Coordinates of C-alpha atoms and ligand atoms in Angstrom, one line a residue:
M322 CA -17.8 18.4 -28.6
Q323 CA -18.9 21.8 -26.5
I324 CA -16.1 22.4 -23.8
V325 CA -16.9 25.0 -21.3
S326 CA -14.8 26.6 -18.6
I327 CA -16.4 26.7 -15.4
P328 CA -15.4 29.5 -12.8
T329 CA -14.3 28.1 -9.3
H330 CA -12.6 29.1 -6.2
P331 CA -9.7 27.0 -4.4
Y332 CA -10.0 24.8 -1.5
T333 CA -7.2 25.0 0.8
D334 CA -7.1 21.5 2.1
Q335 CA -6.3 19.6 -1.2
N336 CA -2.7 18.4 0.0
P337 CA -2.1 14.9 -0.8
G338 CA -0.7 12.8 1.7
T339 CA 1.3 9.5 1.8
S340 CA -0.9 8.1 -1.1
G341 CA -3.3 10.5 -3.0
L342 CA -5.8 12.9 -1.5
R343 CA -7.8 11.3 0.9
K344 CA -11.1 13.1 2.5
K345 CA -14.5 12.0 3.6
V346 CA -17.0 11.6 0.6
T347 CA -18.9 14.5 2.0
V348 CA -15.9 16.5 1.4
F349 CA -15.4 15.6 -2.3
Q350 CA -19.1 16.2 -2.7
Q351 CA -18.7 19.9 -1.9
P352 CA -19.5 21.8 -5.4
D353 CA -16.2 21.8 -7.5
Y354 CA -14.3 20.0 -4.9
L355 CA -13.3 17.0 -7.2
E356 CA -13.1 19.1 -10.5
N357 CA -10.7 21.6 -8.9
F358 CA -8.2 18.9 -7.8
V359 CA -8.5 17.0 -11.1
Q360 CA -7.9 20.5 -12.9
A361 CA -5.1 21.4 -10.6
I362 CA -3.6 17.7 -11.6
F363 CA -3.9 18.5 -15.3
D364 CA -2.7 22.0 -15.1
S365 CA 0.6 20.7 -13.5
L366 CA 1.1 18.2 -16.1
E367 CA 2.9 19.2 -19.5
D368 CA 2.5 17.5 -23.0
Y369 CA -0.1 15.2 -22.7
S370 CA -2.5 16.5 -25.4
G371 CA -3.8 13.6 -27.5
K372 CA -1.8 11.0 -25.1
T373 CA -3.7 8.2 -23.0
L374 CA -4.9 8.3 -19.5
V375 CA -5.7 5.2 -17.3
L376 CA -8.7 5.4 -14.9
G377 CA -10.6 3.3 -12.5
G378 CA -11.3 3.0 -8.8
D379 CA -11.7 0.3 -5.9
G380 CA -15.4 0.6 -6.3
R381 CA -16.4 2.3 -3.0
Y382 CA -19.2 4.9 -3.0
F383 CA -18.8 8.0 -5.2
N384 CA -16.6 6.1 -7.7
R385 CA -19.1 5.8 -10.5
P386 CA -20.0 9.7 -10.4
A387 CA -16.4 10.8 -10.0
I388 CA -15.3 8.7 -13.0
Q389 CA -18.0 10.4 -15.1
T390 CA -16.9 13.7 -14.2
I391 CA -13.1 12.8 -14.9
I392 CA -14.2 11.7 -18.5
K393 CA -15.7 14.9 -19.3
M394 CA -12.7 16.8 -17.7
A395 CA -10.3 14.6 -19.4
A396 CA -11.9 15.2 -22.9
A397 CA -12.2 18.9 -22.3
N398 CA -8.4 19.1 -21.2
G399 CA -7.1 17.4 -24.5
F400 CA -6.3 13.9 -23.5
G401 CA -6.7 11.5 -26.7
E402 CA -7.8 8.3 -25.0
L403 CA -9.1 7.1 -21.7
I404 CA -8.7 3.4 -20.7
I405 CA -11.4 2.6 -18.3
G406 CA -11.8 -0.5 -16.1
Q407 CA -15.3 -2.0 -16.6
G408 CA -17.8 -0.7 -14.1
G409 CA -15.1 2.0 -13.1
L410 CA -13.1 -0.9 -11.4
L411 CA -9.4 -1.3 -11.4
S412 CA -7.1 -2.3 -8.6
T413 CA -4.2 -0.2 -8.1
P414 CA -1.5 -2.8 -9.1
A415 CA -3.8 -3.4 -12.2
A416 CA -3.9 0.3 -13.0
S417 CA 0.0 0.5 -12.7
N418 CA 0.2 -2.5 -15.1
L419 CA -2.0 -0.7 -17.7
I420 CA -0.2 2.3 -17.8
R421 CA 3.0 0.7 -18.4
K422 CA 1.5 -1.7 -21.2
N423 CA -0.4 0.8 -23.0
K424 CA 2.6 3.4 -22.5
A425 CA 0.0 5.5 -21.2
F426 CA 0.7 9.3 -20.2
G427 CA -0.6 8.4 -16.4
G428 CA -3.5 7.4 -14.7
L429 CA -5.9 8.5 -12.1
I430 CA -6.7 6.0 -9.5
L431 CA -9.7 6.5 -7.3
S432 CA -9.7 4.7 -3.9
A433 CA -8.9 5.8 -0.3
S434 CA -7.3 2.1 -0.1
H435 CA -8.0 0.4 3.2
N436 CA -10.1 3.2 4.7
P437 CA -13.7 2.4 5.1
G438 CA -16.0 3.3 2.2
G439 CA -19.8 4.4 2.5
R440 CA -21.6 7.7 2.1
D441 CA -20.0 9.0 5.2
E442 CA -16.7 7.1 5.0
D443 CA -13.6 8.2 2.8
F444 CA -13.1 8.8 -0.8
G445 CA -9.8 9.6 -2.7
I446 CA -7.8 10.1 -5.8
K447 CA -4.4 9.4 -6.8
Y448 CA -2.3 10.5 -9.7
N449 CA 0.0 7.8 -11.4
V450 CA 2.9 8.9 -13.8
S451 CA 4.1 7.1 -17.1
N452 CA 6.2 4.7 -15.1
G453 CA 2.8 3.1 -13.8
G454 CA 3.9 4.5 -10.1
P455 CA 2.7 7.1 -7.7
A456 CA 3.5 10.6 -8.5
P457 CA 6.6 11.5 -6.9
E458 CA 6.6 14.6 -4.2
S459 CA 7.7 17.2 -6.7
H460 CA 4.4 16.3 -8.4
T461 CA 2.3 16.3 -5.6
D462 CA 3.6 19.5 -4.3
A463 CA 2.7 21.0 -7.4
F464 CA -0.8 19.6 -7.4
Y465 CA -1.4 21.2 -4.1
K466 CA 0.2 24.6 -5.0
R467 CA -2.0 24.8 -8.2
S468 CA -5.1 23.9 -6.2
L469 CA -4.9 27.0 -4.0
T470 CA -4.8 29.4 -6.9
I471 CA -7.3 27.5 -9.5
S472 CA -9.9 29.9 -10.7
S473 CA -11.7 27.6 -13.8
Y474 CA -11.8 24.3 -14.7
K475 CA -12.6 22.8 -18.2
I476 CA -15.5 20.4 -18.7
A477 CA -17.1 18.8 -22.0
E478 CA -20.7 18.9 -22.4
I479 CA -21.1 15.0 -23.3
E480 CA -23.3 12.3 -22.1
D481 CA -22.4 10.2 -19.2
T482 CA -20.5 7.1 -20.7
D483 CA -21.4 3.5 -20.2
I484 CA -18.7 2.2 -18.5
D485 CA -20.3 -1.4 -17.7
R486 CA -20.2 -2.0 -21.5
I487 CA -16.7 -3.4 -22.8
G488 CA -15.7 -1.7 -26.0
S489 CA -14.6 1.6 -27.8
R490 CA -16.4 4.9 -28.1
H491 CA -15.2 8.0 -30.2
I492 CA -16.3 11.4 -29.6
E493 CA -14.5 13.4 -32.3
N494 CA -10.8 12.9 -31.7
F495 CA -11.4 11.6 -28.0
K496 CA -11.5 8.0 -27.6
I497 CA -12.9 6.2 -24.6
T498 CA -12.1 2.4 -24.2
V499 CA -13.8 -0.1 -21.7
I500 CA -11.8 -3.0 -21.0
D501 CA -12.1 -5.8 -18.6
P502 CA -10.1 -5.0 -15.8
V503 CA -8.7 -8.4 -15.0
A504 CA -7.5 -9.6 -18.1
D505 CA -4.1 -7.9 -18.5
Y506 CA -3.4 -8.3 -15.0
A507 CA -3.9 -12.3 -15.1
E508 CA -1.7 -12.4 -18.2
L509 CA 1.1 -10.2 -16.2
M510 CA 0.8 -13.1 -13.2
Q511 CA 0.9 -15.9 -15.6
S512 CA 4.2 -14.3 -17.0
I513 CA 5.7 -14.0 -13.5
F514 CA 4.8 -17.4 -11.9
D515 CA 4.8 -21.2 -12.6
F516 CA 1.0 -21.4 -13.2
G517 CA 1.4 -25.1 -14.2
L518 CA 2.9 -26.0 -10.8
L519 CA 0.3 -24.2 -9.0
K520 CA -2.5 -25.9 -10.8
Q521 CA -1.0 -29.4 -10.0
S522 CA -0.2 -28.4 -6.4
I523 CA -3.8 -27.1 -5.9
G524 CA -5.5 -29.8 -8.0
S525 CA -3.9 -32.7 -6.1
G526 CA -4.9 -31.0 -2.9
F527 CA -1.2 -30.5 -1.7
I528 CA -2.2 -26.8 -1.3
T529 CA -5.7 -25.6 0.2
L530 CA -6.4 -21.9 0.2
L531 CA -8.6 -19.0 1.5
F532 CA -8.5 -15.7 0.1
D533 CA -10.3 -12.8 1.9
A534 CA -11.2 -9.9 -0.6
M535 CA -12.9 -8.1 2.1
H536 CA -15.8 -7.0 -0.4
A537 CA -13.3 -4.7 -2.3
I538 CA -11.5 -4.8 -5.7
T539 CA -9.9 -8.2 -5.6
G540 CA -12.8 -10.0 -5.4
P541 CA -13.0 -10.5 -9.4
Y542 CA -9.3 -10.6 -9.9
A543 CA -9.1 -13.5 -7.3
K544 CA -11.9 -15.5 -8.7
R545 CA -10.6 -15.2 -12.2
I546 CA -6.9 -16.2 -11.2
L547 CA -7.1 -18.6 -8.2
V548 CA -10.6 -20.2 -8.9
D549 CA -10.6 -20.3 -13.0
M550 CA -7.1 -20.4 -14.0
L551 CA -5.6 -22.4 -11.0
G552 CA -8.5 -24.5 -10.0
A553 CA -8.9 -23.6 -6.4
T554 CA -12.6 -24.4 -5.2
P555 CA -15.0 -21.5 -5.5
D556 CA -15.3 -21.1 -1.6
S557 CA -11.7 -20.5 -1.6
V558 CA -12.3 -16.8 -2.2
I559 CA -14.8 -15.2 0.2
N560 CA -16.2 -11.5 0.3
A561 CA -15.7 -11.6 -3.3
E562 CA -18.4 -9.1 -4.6
P563 CA -16.9 -5.8 -4.3
L564 CA -19.5 -3.5 -2.4
E565 CA -19.5 0.3 -2.1
D566 CA -19.2 0.2 1.4
F567 CA -17.1 -2.8 1.8
G568 CA -20.0 -4.3 3.7
G569 CA -19.5 -1.8 6.4
H570 CA -15.9 -3.1 7.5
H571 CA -12.5 -1.7 7.2
P572 CA -11.1 -3.3 4.1
D573 CA -7.7 -3.4 6.0
P574 CA -6.0 -6.9 5.8
N575 CA -5.0 -7.4 9.2
L576 CA -6.0 -10.0 11.9
A577 CA -8.1 -7.7 13.5
H578 CA -10.4 -6.7 10.4
A579 CA -10.0 -9.7 8.4
Q580 CA -11.8 -11.6 11.3
E581 CA -13.6 -14.5 9.3
L582 CA -10.3 -15.4 7.8
A583 CA -8.3 -15.2 11.0
A584 CA -10.7 -17.4 12.6
R585 CA -10.6 -20.1 10.0
M586 CA -6.8 -20.0 10.0
F587 CA -6.2 -20.4 13.8
S588 CA -8.6 -23.5 13.6
P589 CA -8.1 -27.1 13.0
T590 CA -9.6 -26.6 9.5
A591 CA -7.2 -24.2 8.7
P592 CA -6.0 -24.5 4.9
T593 CA -2.4 -24.4 3.8
L594 CA -2.3 -20.4 2.8
G595 CA -5.0 -17.8 4.2
A596 CA -4.5 -14.5 2.8
A597 CA -6.5 -10.9 2.5
S598 CA -6.3 -7.8 0.4
D599 CA -7.4 -4.4 0.9
G600 CA -9.7 -1.9 -0.5
D601 CA -7.7 -1.3 -3.7
G602 CA -5.8 -4.3 -3.8
D603 CA -2.1 -3.3 -3.2
R604 CA -2.0 -4.9 0.1
N605 CA -1.6 -8.6 1.7
M606 CA -1.9 -10.3 4.6
I607 CA -0.3 -13.7 4.6
T608 CA -1.2 -16.6 7.2
G609 CA -0.6 -20.3 7.3
S610 CA -2.4 -22.8 9.2
N611 CA -1.9 -21.2 12.9
I612 CA 0.6 -18.8 12.1
F613 CA 0.8 -15.0 10.9
V614 CA 3.5 -13.9 8.8
T615 CA 4.5 -10.1 9.5
P616 CA 4.8 -8.1 6.5
S617 CA 8.3 -7.4 7.3
D618 CA 9.3 -11.1 7.5
S619 CA 7.3 -11.7 4.3
L620 CA 9.5 -9.5 2.5
A621 CA 12.6 -11.1 3.9
I622 CA 11.4 -14.5 3.1
M623 CA 10.6 -13.5 -0.5
A624 CA 13.8 -12.0 -1.0
A625 CA 15.7 -15.1 0.4
N626 CA 13.8 -17.6 -1.8
A627 CA 13.4 -15.1 -5.0
R628 CA 15.3 -17.6 -7.2
L629 CA 12.5 -20.2 -7.0
I630 CA 10.1 -18.0 -8.7
P631 CA 10.3 -18.0 -12.7
A632 CA 10.6 -14.4 -13.1
Y633 CA 13.2 -14.0 -10.5
A634 CA 15.3 -17.1 -11.1
Y635 CA 18.4 -15.0 -12.1
G636 CA 18.4 -13.5 -8.7
L637 CA 17.6 -9.9 -7.4
S638 CA 19.5 -6.7 -8.4
G639 CA 18.8 -5.6 -4.8
V640 CA 15.8 -4.7 -2.3
A641 CA 14.3 -1.8 -0.5
R642 CA 12.1 -1.3 2.4
S643 CA 10.3 1.6 4.0
M644 CA 12.3 3.0 7.0
P645 CA 9.8 1.7 9.6
T646 CA 9.7 -2.1 8.0
S647 CA 12.0 -4.4 10.0
Q648 CA 15.7 -5.0 9.4
A649 CA 14.7 -8.6 8.3
V650 CA 15.2 -7.9 4.8
D651 CA 18.6 -6.2 5.3
R652 CA 20.1 -9.3 6.7
V653 CA 19.0 -11.4 3.4
A654 CA 20.4 -8.6 1.2
A655 CA 23.7 -8.7 3.2
S656 CA 24.0 -12.5 2.9
Y657 CA 23.2 -12.5 -0.7
N658 CA 25.5 -9.4 -1.3
I659 CA 23.0 -7.3 -2.8
P660 CA 22.3 -3.6 -1.8
C661 CA 19.3 -2.7 0.5
Y662 CA 17.7 0.8 0.4
E663 CA 15.8 2.1 3.3
T664 CA 13.2 4.7 2.0
P665 CA 10.4 6.8 3.4
T666 CA 7.1 5.4 4.0
G667 CA 5.1 5.5 0.8
W668 CA 5.4 3.5 -2.6
K669 CA 6.4 6.6 -4.6
F670 CA 9.8 6.6 -2.9
F671 CA 10.3 2.9 -4.8
G672 CA 9.8 4.2 -8.1
N673 CA 13.1 5.5 -9.0
L674 CA 14.9 2.5 -7.5
L675 CA 12.9 0.2 -9.6
D676 CA 13.2 2.4 -13.0
A677 CA 17.1 2.4 -12.4
G678 CA 17.3 -1.5 -12.0
K679 CA 18.8 -0.8 -8.5
I680 CA 16.1 -3.2 -6.8
T681 CA 13.9 -6.0 -7.7
L682 CA 11.8 -6.6 -4.7
C683 CA 10.5 -4.0 -2.2
G684 CA 8.1 -3.8 0.8
E685 CA 6.7 -1.9 3.7
E686 CA 5.7 -3.1 7.2
S687 CA 1.9 -2.0 6.1
F688 CA 1.2 -5.1 4.2
G689 CA 2.6 -4.2 1.0
T690 CA 5.1 -5.8 -1.0
G691 CA 5.9 -5.8 -4.8
S692 CA 8.5 -6.1 -7.6
N693 CA 9.8 -4.4 -10.7
H694 CA 6.7 -6.1 -12.5
V695 CA 4.8 -2.8 -11.6
R696 CA 5.2 0.2 -10.0
E697 CA 2.8 -0.4 -7.0
K698 CA 2.8 -2.6 -4.2
D699 CA 0.8 -5.9 -5.2
G700 CA -1.7 -7.9 -3.2
L701 CA -2.4 -11.1 -5.0
W702 CA 1.0 -11.0 -6.7
A703 CA 2.1 -11.4 -3.2
V704 CA -0.2 -14.3 -2.3
L705 CA 0.9 -16.1 -5.9
F706 CA 4.2 -15.5 -4.7
W707 CA 3.7 -17.2 -1.4
L708 CA 1.4 -20.0 -3.4
N709 CA 4.4 -20.6 -5.6
L710 CA 7.2 -20.9 -3.0
I711 CA 4.9 -23.5 -0.8
A712 CA 4.5 -25.4 -3.9
R713 CA 8.2 -25.4 -4.7
K714 CA 9.7 -25.8 -1.3
R715 CA 6.8 -28.4 -0.7
Q716 CA 6.8 -27.0 3.0
S717 CA 4.0 -25.4 5.1
V718 CA 3.9 -21.5 5.8
A719 CA 5.0 -22.5 9.4
D720 CA 7.9 -24.6 8.4
I721 CA 9.2 -21.7 5.8
V722 CA 8.8 -19.0 8.3
H723 CA 10.9 -21.2 11.1
E724 CA 13.4 -22.1 8.8
H725 CA 14.2 -18.6 7.9
W726 CA 14.4 -17.5 11.5
R727 CA 16.7 -20.3 12.2
K728 CA 18.9 -19.2 9.5
F729 CA 18.9 -15.3 9.6
G730 CA 17.5 -14.7 13.2
R731 CA 13.9 -13.4 14.0
D732 CA 13.3 -9.6 13.9
I733 CA 10.4 -9.5 16.3
Y734 CA 8.0 -6.9 15.2
S735 CA 4.9 -4.9 15.9
R736 CA 3.0 -1.5 15.2
H737 CA 0.8 0.2 17.5
D738 CA -1.6 2.8 16.1
Y739 CA -3.2 5.5 18.2
E740 CA -5.9 6.7 15.6
A741 CA -8.1 9.8 15.6
I742 CA -6.3 11.9 18.1
E743 CA -6.7 15.4 18.4
S744 CA -4.2 17.2 16.0
S745 CA -3.0 19.8 18.7
V746 CA -2.2 16.8 21.2
A747 CA -0.6 14.6 18.2
N748 CA 1.5 17.7 17.6
S749 CA 2.5 17.8 21.1
I750 CA 3.7 14.5 21.3
V751 CA 5.8 14.6 18.3
E752 CA 7.4 17.9 20.0
R753 CA 8.1 16.2 23.0
L754 CA 9.8 13.5 21.1
R755 CA 12.0 15.9 18.8
S756 CA 13.0 17.9 21.8
Q757 CA 14.7 14.5 23.3
L758 CA 16.4 13.7 20.4
P759 CA 19.9 15.4 21.2
E760 CA 20.1 13.9 24.7
L761 CA 19.0 10.4 24.1
P762 CA 22.2 8.9 22.2
S763 CA 24.2 6.7 24.8
Q764 CA 21.4 6.6 27.5
A765 CA 20.7 3.5 28.9
F766 CA 17.1 2.1 29.5
G767 CA 17.7 -1.2 31.2
E768 CA 19.4 -3.7 28.5
F769 CA 18.5 -1.1 25.7
I770 CA 21.3 1.8 25.1
V771 CA 20.6 4.3 22.5
K772 CA 23.0 4.2 19.6
Y773 CA 21.4 6.9 17.7
A774 CA 18.1 9.3 18.1
D775 CA 17.0 11.4 14.9
E776 CA 14.4 12.4 12.1
F777 CA 14.6 10.1 9.2
S778 CA 15.7 12.1 6.0
Y779 CA 16.1 10.3 2.6
E780 CA 18.1 11.6 -0.4
D781 CA 17.0 9.7 -3.4
P782 CA 20.0 8.1 -4.9
V783 CA 18.9 8.4 -8.5
D784 CA 17.7 12.1 -8.8
G785 CA 18.8 13.6 -5.5
S786 CA 15.9 14.9 -4.3
V787 CA 15.7 15.1 -0.5
S788 CA 12.8 14.2 1.8
K789 CA 12.8 15.5 5.2
N790 CA 11.0 14.8 8.6
Q791 CA 10.0 11.1 7.6
G792 CA 9.8 10.0 11.0
I793 CA 11.5 9.7 14.4
R794 CA 14.1 6.9 15.0
I795 CA 15.5 5.5 18.0
G796 CA 18.0 2.8 17.4
F797 CA 19.7 0.6 20.2
E798 CA 23.0 -0.7 20.6
N799 CA 21.5 -4.3 20.5
G800 CA 19.9 -3.5 16.9
S801 CA 16.3 -2.9 18.4
R802 CA 14.5 0.0 17.2
I803 CA 11.5 2.3 18.1
I804 CA 10.2 4.7 15.5
F805 CA 7.3 7.2 15.9
R806 CA 5.5 8.6 12.8
L807 CA 2.3 10.5 12.0
S808 CA 0.0 8.5 9.6
G809 CA -0.6 10.4 6.0
T810 CA -3.3 8.8 4.9
G811 CA -6.0 9.2 7.7
T812 CA -8.9 11.4 7.4
V813 CA -10.1 12.3 11.2
G814 CA -7.6 13.9 13.4
A815 CA -4.3 12.3 13.7
T816 CA -3.0 8.6 13.9
L817 CA 0.2 8.0 15.7
R818 CA 2.3 5.1 14.7
I819 CA 4.7 3.6 17.0
Y820 CA 6.8 0.7 15.3
L821 CA 8.7 -1.5 17.5
E822 CA 11.4 -4.0 16.6
K823 CA 13.9 -6.3 18.5
F824 CA 16.4 -9.0 17.3
E825 CA 16.4 -12.6 18.6
V826 CA 18.9 -14.9 17.1
D827 CA 18.2 -17.5 20.0
A828 CA 16.0 -20.0 18.3
S829 CA 14.6 -21.2 21.5
S830 CA 13.1 -17.8 21.8
H831 CA 11.5 -17.5 18.1
D832 CA 8.0 -18.6 19.2
Q833 CA 7.5 -15.7 21.8
D834 CA 4.1 -13.8 21.3
A835 CA 5.6 -10.4 19.8
Q836 CA 3.8 -8.3 22.4
V837 CA 5.4 -10.1 25.2
S838 CA 8.9 -10.2 23.9
L839 CA 8.5 -6.5 23.2
S840 CA 7.2 -5.4 26.3
E841 CA 10.1 -3.5 27.6
L842 CA 10.2 -1.6 24.2
I843 CA 6.4 -0.9 24.4
K844 CA 6.7 0.6 28.0
L845 CA 9.8 2.5 27.1
A846 CA 8.1 4.0 24.0
E847 CA 5.2 5.5 26.3
Q848 CA 7.9 6.9 28.3
L849 CA 9.3 8.8 25.5
C850 CA 6.0 9.8 23.9
E851 CA 3.4 10.0 26.5
V852 CA 0.7 9.1 24.1
K853 CA -1.4 7.1 26.5
K854 CA -0.7 9.9 29.4
R855 CA -1.8 13.0 26.8
T856 CA -4.7 11.1 25.3
G857 CA -6.0 9.0 28.4
R858 CA -6.3 6.2 26.2
T859 CA -5.2 2.8 27.6
E860 CA -4.4 0.9 24.7
P861 CA -3.8 1.5 21.1
T862 CA -6.6 1.5 18.5
V863 CA -5.1 -1.4 16.4
I864 CA -2.1 -3.5 16.9
T865 CA -0.5 -5.3 14.2
Ligands
LIG149 C1 0.1 4.0 5.2 C2 1.3 3.0 5.3 C3 2.1 3.2 4.1 C4 1.6 3.0 2.9 C5 0.5 3.9 2.8 C6 -0.7 3.8 1.4 O1 0.4 5.3 5.1 O2 1.9 3.4 6.6 O3 3.3 2.5 4.3 O4 2.3 3.1 1.6 O5 -0.7 3.8 3.9 O6 -1.1 2.4 1.5 P1 0.4 6.0 6.5 O7 1.0 7.7 6.1 O8 -0.8 6.4 6.8 O9 1.2 5.5 7.4 V1 -2.5 2.3 0.8 O10 -2.7 0.3 0.6 O11 -3.4 3.0 1.8 O12 -2.4 2.7 -0.8
LIG150 CO1 -4.2 0.0 -0.6

């Protein structure tokens, strides 16, 4: 195997965000751009010679050529084996599982997740460590630092690999194994949930379902598990074929982007459960007949009912949520007397807590939920969790949600996103918020009296590492919160996220529309940050 060292020049913008390096495809197509970043990752890692790397992506445009390049670079840099999903496909949770199951050194996941795909859209690359989870900040900081000084990369002069054919191939001491991307994951799901009961509930017609794969990675997973293994009708899975441009849509599972699903779920012919997943299969949206379950509520409901699921029958060691996720799960943890951790946004912060056994379930408001079964959030897992709950409780989604609110109260919640704001304007908004923080505590805005106003900083309870500036929090005496943060996954300008939350104990108010209940807080958020005033926008780009 001929290995060559190619001279290169650094790019200055290879700083990974919330979840890997995400850029326009055209940025990745610049000479040596992908190669530089991959070499910067390899250069920052130690002792991987002869070890295994898992490789796959969500099938978006540029996935296939990127995989060929990475195969050649992994061979040149001394990895022993590559495990690749057939067709270059692996969902993010499936990749996490493969890393763990094969005791691999790590993995590279090619995805820009919920961002659109195609020639002029987004691509991304993310490194996961040996526990199967996203590289922690210490790693991603090192990748960036190395990318700024890189002067050459190594690549093997070997032929392209046939990634569509399952099987192994050796090139001297280097082994390339192409596997079925679904099989191991399906087996894992079978070990967590009661597939017998699910089959029965679906077969008898007690549960009907509709899963929208949004032309992204979960199509093949959903067809195998929901249709082939659990007996759902073939038309239960829509948009099931992964496409390089996701059919021109945002593969982002929310009511705005999963329109076909939303239309069906809010109609007289709605099935029992409607769900969708994102580009790389780690997000989930849960709906029932005429009801949308907020991700924050979904996490709380899962935590409250986890004992009904075979894998969690012995209870939960603890739970965690990202800071902007509503406090609904905190109430469940308090009533069960288990710890609840509050982490910064991004799944990488859950890894240590899961590894140390401090938590069993965790989630984010951004349609992400997961458990200790892998080290990523997991879309189909969440769908199976809900199916299993419905089957065990013999209740509709709406009944499960209402029962939960009656018992714990409702954390009325919404997120308003302002996308593609000019960076300087976004920075001025954040600066303005920051400058107000010292004077806000104890100020009263109508019924809302500020209890605290700060910038969230997190000290990891396992390794003591500290992450600062993780979002601006304004908490009120009555438990309400407004949170502001800038997105770390966008590729155009800046995205301001405003998270709004209000606690309602009174069951007679539980059916209120969230935007109506939160209207005072929405006004107050604008008064504090002036996003509309400063951008001239009249409305958020997306409301979830
Ligand atoms: C967003 C979400 C965050 C999530 C991240 C990756 O990040 O808010 O909760 O972990 O996307 O999800 P940001 O920085 O844009 O707010 V995914 O499905 O893109 O891997
Ligand atoms: Co994702």
